[in-house]
XYZ file of C-alpha atoms in Angstrom:
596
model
C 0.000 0.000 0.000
C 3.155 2.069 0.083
C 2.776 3.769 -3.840
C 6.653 4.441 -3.847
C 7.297 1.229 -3.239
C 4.572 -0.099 -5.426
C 5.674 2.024 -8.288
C 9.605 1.235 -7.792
C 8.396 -3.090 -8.198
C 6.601 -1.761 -11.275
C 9.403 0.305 -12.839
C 11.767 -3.435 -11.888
C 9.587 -5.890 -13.143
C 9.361 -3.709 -16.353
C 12.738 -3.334 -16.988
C 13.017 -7.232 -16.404
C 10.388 -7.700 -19.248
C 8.261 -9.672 -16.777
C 5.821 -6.813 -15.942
C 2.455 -8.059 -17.447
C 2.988 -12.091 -16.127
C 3.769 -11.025 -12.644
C 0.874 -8.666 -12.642
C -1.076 -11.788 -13.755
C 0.322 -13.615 -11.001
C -0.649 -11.688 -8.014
C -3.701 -11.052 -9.895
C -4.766 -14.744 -9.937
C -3.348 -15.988 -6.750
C -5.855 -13.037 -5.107
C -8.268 -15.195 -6.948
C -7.403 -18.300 -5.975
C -7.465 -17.549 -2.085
C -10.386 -15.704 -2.742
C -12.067 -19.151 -4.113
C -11.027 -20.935 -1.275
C -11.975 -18.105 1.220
C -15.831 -18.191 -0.860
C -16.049 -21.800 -0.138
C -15.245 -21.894 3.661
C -17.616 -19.384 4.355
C -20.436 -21.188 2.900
C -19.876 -24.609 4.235
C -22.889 -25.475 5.791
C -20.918 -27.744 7.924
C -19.343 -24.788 9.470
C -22.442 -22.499 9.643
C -24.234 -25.064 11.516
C -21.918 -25.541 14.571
C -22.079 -23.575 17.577
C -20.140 -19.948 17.018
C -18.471 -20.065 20.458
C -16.194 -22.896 19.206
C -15.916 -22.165 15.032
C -15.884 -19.001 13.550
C -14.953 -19.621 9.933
C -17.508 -18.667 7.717
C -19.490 -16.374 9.839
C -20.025 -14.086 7.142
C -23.349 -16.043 6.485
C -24.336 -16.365 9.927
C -25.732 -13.049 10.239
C -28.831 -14.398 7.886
C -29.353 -17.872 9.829
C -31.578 -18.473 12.978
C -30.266 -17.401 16.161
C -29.187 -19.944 17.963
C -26.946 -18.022 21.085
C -27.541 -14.987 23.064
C -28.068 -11.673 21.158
C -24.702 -11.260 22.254
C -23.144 -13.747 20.251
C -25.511 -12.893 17.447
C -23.283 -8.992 17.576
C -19.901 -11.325 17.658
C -21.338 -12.860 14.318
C -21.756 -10.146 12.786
C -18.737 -8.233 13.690
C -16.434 -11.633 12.943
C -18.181 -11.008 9.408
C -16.863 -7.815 8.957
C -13.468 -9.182 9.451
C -13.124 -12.000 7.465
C -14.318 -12.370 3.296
C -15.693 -8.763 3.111
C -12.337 -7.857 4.550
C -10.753 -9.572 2.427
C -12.554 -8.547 -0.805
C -11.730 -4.927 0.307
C -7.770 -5.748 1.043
C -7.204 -7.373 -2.244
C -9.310 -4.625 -4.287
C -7.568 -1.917 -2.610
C -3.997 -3.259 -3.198
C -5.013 -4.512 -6.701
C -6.611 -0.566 -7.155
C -3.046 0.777 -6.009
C -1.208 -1.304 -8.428
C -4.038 1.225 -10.829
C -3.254 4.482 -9.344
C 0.720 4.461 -9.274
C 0.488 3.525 -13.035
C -2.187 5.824 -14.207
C -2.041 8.988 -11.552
C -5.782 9.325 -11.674
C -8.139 7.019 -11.948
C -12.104 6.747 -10.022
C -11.695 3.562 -8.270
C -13.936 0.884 -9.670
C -15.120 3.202 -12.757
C -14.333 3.728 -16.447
C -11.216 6.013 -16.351
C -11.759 9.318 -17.806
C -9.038 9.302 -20.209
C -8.221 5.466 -20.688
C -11.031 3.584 -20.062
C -11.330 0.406 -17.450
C -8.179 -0.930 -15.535
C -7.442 -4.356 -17.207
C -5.918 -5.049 -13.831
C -8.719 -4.409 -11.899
C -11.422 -5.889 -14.247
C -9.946 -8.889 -14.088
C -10.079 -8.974 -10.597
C -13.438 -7.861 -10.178
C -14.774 -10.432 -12.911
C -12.995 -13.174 -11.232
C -15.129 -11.812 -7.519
C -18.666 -11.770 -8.836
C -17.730 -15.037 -11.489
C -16.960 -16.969 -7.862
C -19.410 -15.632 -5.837
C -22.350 -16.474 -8.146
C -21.093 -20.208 -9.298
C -19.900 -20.668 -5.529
C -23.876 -19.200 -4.520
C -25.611 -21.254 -6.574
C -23.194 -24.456 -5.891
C -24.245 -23.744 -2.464
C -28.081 -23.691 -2.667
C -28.382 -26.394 -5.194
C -26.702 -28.484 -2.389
C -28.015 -27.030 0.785
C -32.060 -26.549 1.450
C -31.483 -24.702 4.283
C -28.947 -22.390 3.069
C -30.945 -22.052 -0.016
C -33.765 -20.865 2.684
C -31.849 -18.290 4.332
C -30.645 -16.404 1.060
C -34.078 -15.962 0.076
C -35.747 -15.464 2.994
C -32.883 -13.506 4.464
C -32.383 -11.405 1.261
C -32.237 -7.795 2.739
C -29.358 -8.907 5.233
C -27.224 -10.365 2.677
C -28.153 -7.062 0.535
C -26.968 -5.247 3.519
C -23.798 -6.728 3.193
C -22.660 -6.674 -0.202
C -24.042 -2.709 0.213
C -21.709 -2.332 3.307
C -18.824 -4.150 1.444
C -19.044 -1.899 -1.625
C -19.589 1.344 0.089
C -15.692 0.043 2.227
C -14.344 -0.317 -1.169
C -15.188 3.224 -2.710
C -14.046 4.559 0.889
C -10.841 2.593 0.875
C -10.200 3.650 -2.617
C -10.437 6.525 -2.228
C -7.758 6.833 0.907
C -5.589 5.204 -1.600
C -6.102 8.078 -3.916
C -5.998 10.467 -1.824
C -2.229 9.258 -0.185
C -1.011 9.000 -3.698
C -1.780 12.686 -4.544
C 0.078 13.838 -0.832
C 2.760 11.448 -1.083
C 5.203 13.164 -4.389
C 5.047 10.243 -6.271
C 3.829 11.502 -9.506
C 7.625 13.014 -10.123
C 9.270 10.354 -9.333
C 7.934 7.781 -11.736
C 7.047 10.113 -14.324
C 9.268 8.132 -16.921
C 6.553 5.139 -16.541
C 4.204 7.853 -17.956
C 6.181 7.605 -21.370
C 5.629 3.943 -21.051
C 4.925 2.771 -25.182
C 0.820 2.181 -26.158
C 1.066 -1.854 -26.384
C 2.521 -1.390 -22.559
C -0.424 0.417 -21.385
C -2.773 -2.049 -22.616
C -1.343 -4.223 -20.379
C -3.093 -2.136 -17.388
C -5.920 -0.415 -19.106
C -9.079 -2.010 -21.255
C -11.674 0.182 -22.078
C -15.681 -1.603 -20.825
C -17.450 1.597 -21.174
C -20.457 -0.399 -20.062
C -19.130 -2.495 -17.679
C -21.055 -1.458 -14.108
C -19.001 -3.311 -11.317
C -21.769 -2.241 -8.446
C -24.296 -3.968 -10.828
C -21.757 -6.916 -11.953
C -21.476 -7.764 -7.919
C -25.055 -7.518 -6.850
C -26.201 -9.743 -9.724
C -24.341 -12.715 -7.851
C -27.782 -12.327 -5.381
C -30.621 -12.069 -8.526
C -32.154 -15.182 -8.066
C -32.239 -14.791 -4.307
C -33.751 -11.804 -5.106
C -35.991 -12.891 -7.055
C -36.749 -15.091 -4.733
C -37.480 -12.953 -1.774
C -39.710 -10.348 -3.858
C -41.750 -13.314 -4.721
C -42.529 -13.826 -1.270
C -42.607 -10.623 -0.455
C -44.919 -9.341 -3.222
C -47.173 -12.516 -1.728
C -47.106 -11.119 1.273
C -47.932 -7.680 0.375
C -50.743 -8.805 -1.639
C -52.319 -10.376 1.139
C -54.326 -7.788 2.568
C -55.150 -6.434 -0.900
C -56.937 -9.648 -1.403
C -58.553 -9.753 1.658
C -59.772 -5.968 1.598
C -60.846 -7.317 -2.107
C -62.297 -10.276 -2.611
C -63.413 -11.694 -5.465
C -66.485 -9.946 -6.875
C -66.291 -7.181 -3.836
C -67.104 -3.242 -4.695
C -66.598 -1.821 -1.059
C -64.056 0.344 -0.557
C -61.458 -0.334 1.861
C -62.211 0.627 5.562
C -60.038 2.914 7.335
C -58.333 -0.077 9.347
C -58.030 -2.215 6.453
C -56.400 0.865 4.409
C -54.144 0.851 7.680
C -52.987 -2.864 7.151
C -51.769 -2.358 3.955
C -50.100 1.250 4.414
C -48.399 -0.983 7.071
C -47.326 -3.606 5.220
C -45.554 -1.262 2.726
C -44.015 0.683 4.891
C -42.397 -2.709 6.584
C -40.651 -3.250 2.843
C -39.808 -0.165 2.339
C -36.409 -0.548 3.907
C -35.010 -3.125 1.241
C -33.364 -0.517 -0.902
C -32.362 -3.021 -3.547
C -33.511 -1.062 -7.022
C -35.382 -3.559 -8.543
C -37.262 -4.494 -5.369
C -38.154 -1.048 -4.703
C -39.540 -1.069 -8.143
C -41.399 -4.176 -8.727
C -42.903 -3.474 -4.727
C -44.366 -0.566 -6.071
C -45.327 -1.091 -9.491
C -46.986 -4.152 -8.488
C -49.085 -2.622 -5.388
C -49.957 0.469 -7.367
C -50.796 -1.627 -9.694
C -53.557 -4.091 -8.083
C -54.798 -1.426 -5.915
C -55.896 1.062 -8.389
C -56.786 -1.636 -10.611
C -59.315 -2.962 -7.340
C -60.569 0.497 -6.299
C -61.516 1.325 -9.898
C -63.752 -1.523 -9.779
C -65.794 0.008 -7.042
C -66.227 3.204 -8.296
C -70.117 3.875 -9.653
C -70.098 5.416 -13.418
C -73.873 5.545 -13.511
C -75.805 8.086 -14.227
C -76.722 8.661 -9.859
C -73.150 8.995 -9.609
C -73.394 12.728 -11.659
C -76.907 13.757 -10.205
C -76.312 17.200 -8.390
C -79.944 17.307 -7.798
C -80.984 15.490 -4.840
C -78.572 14.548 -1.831
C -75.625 12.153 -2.007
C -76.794 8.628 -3.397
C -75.308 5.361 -2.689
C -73.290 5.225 -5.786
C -71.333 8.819 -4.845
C -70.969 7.788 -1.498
C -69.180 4.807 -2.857
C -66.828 7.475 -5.103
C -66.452 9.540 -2.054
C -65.152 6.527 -0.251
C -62.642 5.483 -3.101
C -61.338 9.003 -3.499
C -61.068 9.288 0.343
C -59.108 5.858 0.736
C -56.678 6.468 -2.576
C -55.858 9.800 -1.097
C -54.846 8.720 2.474
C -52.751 5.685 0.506
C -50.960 8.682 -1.692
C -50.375 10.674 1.508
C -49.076 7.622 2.818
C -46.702 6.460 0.514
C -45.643 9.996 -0.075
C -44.595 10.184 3.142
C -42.641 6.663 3.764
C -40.511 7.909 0.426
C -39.956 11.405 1.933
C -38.664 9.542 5.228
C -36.099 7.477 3.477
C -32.611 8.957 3.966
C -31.761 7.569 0.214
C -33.543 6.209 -2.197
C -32.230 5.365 -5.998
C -33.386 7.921 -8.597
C -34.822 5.312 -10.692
C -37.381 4.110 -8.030
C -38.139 7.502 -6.899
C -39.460 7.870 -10.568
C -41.262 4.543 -10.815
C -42.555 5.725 -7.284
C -43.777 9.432 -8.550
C -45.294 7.944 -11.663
C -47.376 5.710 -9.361
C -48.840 8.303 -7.256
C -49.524 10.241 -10.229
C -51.484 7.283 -11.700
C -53.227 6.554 -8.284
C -53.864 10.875 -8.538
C -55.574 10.376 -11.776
C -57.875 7.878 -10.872
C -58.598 9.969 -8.140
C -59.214 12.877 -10.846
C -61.610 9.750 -12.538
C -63.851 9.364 -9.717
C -65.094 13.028 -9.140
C -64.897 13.562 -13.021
C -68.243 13.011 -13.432
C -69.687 14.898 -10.731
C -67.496 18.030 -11.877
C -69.193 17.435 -15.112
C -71.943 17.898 -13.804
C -71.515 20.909 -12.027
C -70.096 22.484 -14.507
C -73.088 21.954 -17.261
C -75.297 23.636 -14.151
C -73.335 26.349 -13.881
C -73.202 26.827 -17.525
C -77.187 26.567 -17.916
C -77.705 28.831 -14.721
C -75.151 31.845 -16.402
C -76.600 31.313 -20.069
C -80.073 31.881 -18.569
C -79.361 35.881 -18.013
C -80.540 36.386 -21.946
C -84.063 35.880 -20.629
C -84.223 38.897 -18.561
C -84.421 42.183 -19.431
C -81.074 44.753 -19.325
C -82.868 46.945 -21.514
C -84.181 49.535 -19.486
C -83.013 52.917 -18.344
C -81.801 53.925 -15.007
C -83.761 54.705 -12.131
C -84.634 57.876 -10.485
C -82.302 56.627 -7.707
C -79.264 55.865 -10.262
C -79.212 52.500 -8.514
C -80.315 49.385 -9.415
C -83.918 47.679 -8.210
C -82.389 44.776 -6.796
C -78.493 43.666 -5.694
C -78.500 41.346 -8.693
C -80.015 39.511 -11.105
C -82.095 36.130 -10.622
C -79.855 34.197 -12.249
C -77.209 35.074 -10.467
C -78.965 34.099 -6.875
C -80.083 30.840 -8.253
C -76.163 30.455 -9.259
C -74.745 31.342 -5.894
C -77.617 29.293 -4.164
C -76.448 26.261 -6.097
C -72.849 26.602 -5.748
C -73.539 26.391 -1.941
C -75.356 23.666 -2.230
C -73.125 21.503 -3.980
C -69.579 22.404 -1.833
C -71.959 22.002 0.954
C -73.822 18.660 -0.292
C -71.486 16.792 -2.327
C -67.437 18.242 -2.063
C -67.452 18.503 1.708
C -67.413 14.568 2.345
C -64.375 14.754 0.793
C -60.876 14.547 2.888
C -58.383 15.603 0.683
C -59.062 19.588 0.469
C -56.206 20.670 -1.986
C -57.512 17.774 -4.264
C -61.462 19.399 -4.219
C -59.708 22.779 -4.498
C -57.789 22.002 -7.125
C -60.600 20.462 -8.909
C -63.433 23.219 -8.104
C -60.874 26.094 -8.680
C -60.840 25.656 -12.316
C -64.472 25.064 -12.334
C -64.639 29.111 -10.909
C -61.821 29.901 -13.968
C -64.929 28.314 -16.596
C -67.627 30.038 -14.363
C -66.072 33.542 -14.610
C -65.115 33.041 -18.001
C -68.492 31.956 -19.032
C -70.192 34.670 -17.415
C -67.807 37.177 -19.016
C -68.547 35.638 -21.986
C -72.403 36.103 -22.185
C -72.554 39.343 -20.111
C -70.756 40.666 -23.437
C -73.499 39.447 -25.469
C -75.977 41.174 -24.158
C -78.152 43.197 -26.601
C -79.741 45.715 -25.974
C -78.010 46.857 -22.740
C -79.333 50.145 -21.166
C -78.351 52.449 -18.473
C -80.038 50.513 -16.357
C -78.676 47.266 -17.482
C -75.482 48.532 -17.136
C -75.996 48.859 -13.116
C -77.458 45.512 -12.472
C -74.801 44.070 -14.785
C -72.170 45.499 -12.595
C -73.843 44.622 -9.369
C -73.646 40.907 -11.200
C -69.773 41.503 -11.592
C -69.357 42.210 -7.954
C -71.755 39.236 -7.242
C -70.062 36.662 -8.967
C -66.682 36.986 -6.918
C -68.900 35.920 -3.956
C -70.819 33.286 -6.366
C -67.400 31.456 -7.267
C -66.051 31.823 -3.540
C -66.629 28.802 -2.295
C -64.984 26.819 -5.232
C -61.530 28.312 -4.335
C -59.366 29.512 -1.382
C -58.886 32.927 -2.395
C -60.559 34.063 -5.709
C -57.904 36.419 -6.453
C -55.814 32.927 -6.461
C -57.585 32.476 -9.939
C -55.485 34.344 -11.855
C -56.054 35.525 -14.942
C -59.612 34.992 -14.756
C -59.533 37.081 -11.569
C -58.287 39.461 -13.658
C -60.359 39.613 -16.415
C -63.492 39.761 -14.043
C -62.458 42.874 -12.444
C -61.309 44.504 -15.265
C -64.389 44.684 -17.595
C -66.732 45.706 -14.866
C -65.419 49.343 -15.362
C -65.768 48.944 -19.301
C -69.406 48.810 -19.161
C -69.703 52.494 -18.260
C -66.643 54.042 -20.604
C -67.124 55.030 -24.193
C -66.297 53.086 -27.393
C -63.366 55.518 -27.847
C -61.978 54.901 -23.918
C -62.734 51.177 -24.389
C -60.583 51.059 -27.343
C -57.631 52.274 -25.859
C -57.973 50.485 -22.490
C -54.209 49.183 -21.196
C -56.140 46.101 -20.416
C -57.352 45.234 -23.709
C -55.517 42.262 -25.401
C -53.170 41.802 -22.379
C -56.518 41.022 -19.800
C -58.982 40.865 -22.027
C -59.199 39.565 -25.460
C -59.511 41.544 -27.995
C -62.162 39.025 -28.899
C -64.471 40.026 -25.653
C -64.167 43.322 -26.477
C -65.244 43.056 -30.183
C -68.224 40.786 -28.821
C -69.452 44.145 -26.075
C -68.480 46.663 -28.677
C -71.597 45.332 -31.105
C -73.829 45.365 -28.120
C -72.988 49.737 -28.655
C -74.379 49.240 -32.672
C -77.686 49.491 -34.526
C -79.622 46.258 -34.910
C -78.395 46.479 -38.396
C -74.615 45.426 -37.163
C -75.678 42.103 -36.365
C -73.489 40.140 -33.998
C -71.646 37.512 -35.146
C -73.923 34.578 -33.854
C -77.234 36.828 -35.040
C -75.739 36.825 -38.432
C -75.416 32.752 -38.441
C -78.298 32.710 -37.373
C -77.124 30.481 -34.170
C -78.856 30.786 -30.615
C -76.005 31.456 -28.423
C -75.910 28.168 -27.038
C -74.599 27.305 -30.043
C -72.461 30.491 -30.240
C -70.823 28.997 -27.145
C -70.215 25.634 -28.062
C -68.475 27.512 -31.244
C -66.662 29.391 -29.045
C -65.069 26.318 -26.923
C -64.409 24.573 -30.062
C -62.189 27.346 -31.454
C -60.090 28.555 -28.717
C -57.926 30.865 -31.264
C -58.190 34.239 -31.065
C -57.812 34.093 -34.968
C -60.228 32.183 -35.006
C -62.739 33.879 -33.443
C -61.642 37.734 -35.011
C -61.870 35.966 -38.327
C -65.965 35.503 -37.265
C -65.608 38.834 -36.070
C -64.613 40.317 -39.341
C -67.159 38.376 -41.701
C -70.025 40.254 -39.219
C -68.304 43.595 -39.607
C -67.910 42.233 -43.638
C -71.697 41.631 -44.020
C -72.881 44.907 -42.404
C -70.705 46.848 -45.126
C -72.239 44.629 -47.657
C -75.472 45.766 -46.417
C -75.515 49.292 -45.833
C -74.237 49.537 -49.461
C -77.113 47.828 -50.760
C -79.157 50.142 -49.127
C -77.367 52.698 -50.720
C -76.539 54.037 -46.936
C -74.582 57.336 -46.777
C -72.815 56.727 -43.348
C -71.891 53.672 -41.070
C -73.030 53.417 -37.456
C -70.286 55.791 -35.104
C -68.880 52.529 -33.575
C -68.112 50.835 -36.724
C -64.964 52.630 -37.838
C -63.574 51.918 -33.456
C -64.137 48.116 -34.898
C -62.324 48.105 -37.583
C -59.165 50.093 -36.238
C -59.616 47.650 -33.032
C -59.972 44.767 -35.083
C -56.898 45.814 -37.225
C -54.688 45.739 -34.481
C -55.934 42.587 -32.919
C -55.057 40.962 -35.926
C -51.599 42.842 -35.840
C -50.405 41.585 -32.646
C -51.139 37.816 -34.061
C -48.121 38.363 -37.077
């Protein structure tokens, strides 16, 4: 371990010309021993008599029955330590110097950065994880009860080859790091000049080579194995919470069994387990709960109260959420856990989130065609008429608007409020509000005619729907651009065409699209609006409108209105167009404009 020393042998045995079958020699008696040190350590002979009077081969103890004091169980373990995983790390690390003094730098146990793999120390790892699998499986295939306690066992012996490889990177790395202090890199700086065939002696390039991978695959089939019988296990209160033909959802203590029984696995932090655990659990207990969710038509009703088949939903939703929450939180609480899993992991919850999202689909549905046939229904009254004597409106709003907050009350307070998971409903219910407001926005710019009076109640219905939409989010001003939007047409409906035109909300709020829509509300009958002049009702005008979310799209409709009344007042022979025409145009113009 002395890298002067180490690199003086080097520089001898390559000036004798004898370099590359010494090399080989050292090389394959640390296999030899290595063989013979595999072999003791899994004679069953020695594992089976009492540790007090044998201690060879105690490395394997650690996984068999007790048969001492807890006491001697620690003396096991620690005499483990000391002997084959000791060795493995003493021959790797002298092997790794041999690596260092030749090379300067090289990541222990990785592809070299500028030369590839150590042909040294590839050969000496290959040899390792060649002997421990044939000397594994000789051992099984012999031995019933050894065979036993590497599969049933798996996480201990896990825990060992983990510990062993974690001692190598550490012990490399002390050998790296007294090379760099020591001044060697001077002194044998003429075996740097060392010809190309030479260097291939040391260094072979296995860009795919993974030596963490190439060791642990010595335990695959006792992996295997043990993720059988664990994934057995763990499917055991699945099967009971779901039996054959069953549509209940899981009660609260059954959900608890099988939270349980995760969490008791989740400390095998073998990669594939991990993955397989989860993948497989996610797997049969979404695939379980989806069969008890109702998709009938009682399942959407918002009419009457809750109904057998949505209490069934809210049951599902309620027990997939406390599994996510749970799950979430035994990952969160593992001090490490391999990338790869984490992401098989996240992908799960999202899926077990999206059936969640599947179950209260249809009753958002639902709500949402309510809301949209309560807001469409302001056409049938009247926002004709002038103001009042007062300069107030009659009433604080409109009917439809009370009928719309009195059923949004009803439903958060009927249907959403059985559920547990409160960001889930708000996420949910918020963007019903963002369709709600922009619906409403929507129609209130359709109105025609609007009077003075209109005008008021239609901004008392601005100000009402903030309260209307309140209890689908936590904060309406946490809606955004829709928040936006809502408070910044109210104010429109009392300014000119002229002071529209120019407002610093337009296009960057607003749509230009809205605006277009309110501006023809301003115009003779003649200037038809764009749905009057397909002869659409505006249900249909709405529909239109959702299925061509471009704001080309829509100007483009726009424009063939505008288009047609020109066409018309010409054929009339018409001297002059109405005053808010030519704002149209110019405001259409540069809509269009800011869509090059």
């Amino acid at each position: 371990q002395n890298p002067t020393q180490v690199g003086t042998a080097l520089q001898v045995f390559h000036n004798l010309g004898t370099l590359k079958d010494t090399i080989a020699n050292v090389v394959d008696g640390y296999c030899t021993v290595l063989e013979e040190n595999i072999k003791n350590a899994l004679d069953i002979k020695v594992l089976t008599q009492p540790s007090q009077t044998v201690a060879r081969g105690a490395i394997l103890r650690i996984m068999l029955p007790s048969r001492g004091t807890s006491r001697d169980w620690r003396n096991v373990e620690e005499w483990s330590d000391r002997n084959l995983t000791e060795f493995l790390r003493q021959r790797a690390g002298r092997t790794n110097t041999v690596q260092i003094v030749r090379f300067e730098t090289c990541i222990p146990f990785v592809p070299c950065s500028q030369d590839g793999q150590s042909d040294i120390l590839y050969k000496f790892w290959t040899a390792v994880t060649q002997t421990l699998s044939s000397q594994f499986q000789s051992a099984t295939d012999s031995s019933m009860f050894l065979k036993q306690a590497f599969e049933g066992e798996y996480p201990k012996l896990l825990r060992l080859y983990n510990d062993l490889w974690k001692r190598l990177q550490q012990y490399s790395q002390n050998i790296q790091r007294n090379f760099n202090t020591s001044g060697t890199t001077d002194l044998f700086a003429e075996l740097q000049q060392m010809e190309e065939d030479a260097q291939d002696i040391f260094m072979q390039k296995n860009e795919d080579y993974d030596p963490e991978k190439a060791l642990k695959d010595s335990l695959q089939q006792y992996e295997a194995a043990y993720l059988s019988k664990s994934l057995s296990r763990l499917f055991d209160p699945i099967n009971l919470v779901f039996p054959p033909g069953g549509r209940n959802p899981p009660s609260s203590d059954e959900l608890d069994s099988i939270i349980k029984t995760i969490a008791r696995y989740a400390h095998v932090r073998h990669l594939n387990v991990i993955l397989n655990m989860y993948f497989f659990i996610n797997f049969s207990f979404r695939k379980e709960t989806s069969l008890a969710l109702s998709t009938q038509g009682d399942a959407s009703q918002v009419i009457g109260p809750l109904t057998e088949g949505q209490r069934r939903n809210v049951a599902v939703v309620n027990s997939l959420y406390k599994l996510h929450q749970a799950v979430l939180k035994i990952i969160t609480s593992q001090s490490s856990f391999p990338a790869a899993a984490e992401q098989t992991v996240t992908t799960a919850l999202k899926a077990v989130h999206d059936l969640m999202g599947s179950a209260v689909q249809p009753l958002l549905n639902s709500v949402g065609d309510s809301v949209e046939a309560i807001i469409i229904t302001m056409h049938q009254e009247d926002f004709s008429g002038s103001l009042s004597s007062s300069g107030k409106p009659d009433v604080p709003c409109s009917l439809y608007m009370k009928e719309l907050q009195g059923f949004i009350a009803r439903v958060m307070s009927d249907y959403f409020r059985h559920f547990e998971c409160f960001d889930f409903v708000f996420d949910n219910t918020e963007a019903m509000a963002q369709r709600a407001i922009e619906l409403f926005i929507r129609n209130a710019s359709l109105i025609r005619p609007l009077g003075e009076g209109g005008k008021m109640r239609l901004a008392a219905d601005f100000a009402q729907m903030e309260l209307a939409v309140a209890p689908l989010c936590r904060r309406v001003s946490d809606l955004g651009i829709s928040y936006r939007q809502l408070r910044s047409f109210r104010p429109l409906l009392f300014q000119t065409s002229e002071h529209i035109a120019s407002s610093p909300a337009l296009g960057e709020v607003i749509p230009f699209s809205i605006i277009l829509q309110f501006l023809f509300t301003r115009a003779p009958p003649e200037l038809k609006s764009p749905f009057q002049r397909a002869e659409w009702s505006i249900a249909r005008y709405s529909q239109w409108l959702d299925d061509h979310p471009s704001e080309k799209d829509r100007l483009a409709l726009i424009r063939g209105a505008l288009e047609a009344y020109v066409q018309s007042v010409r054929t009339r022979e018409g001297k002059e167009f109405a005053p808010v025409y030519p704002i149209m145009v110019q405001l259409l113009q540069k809509a269009m404009s800011t869509l090059q």
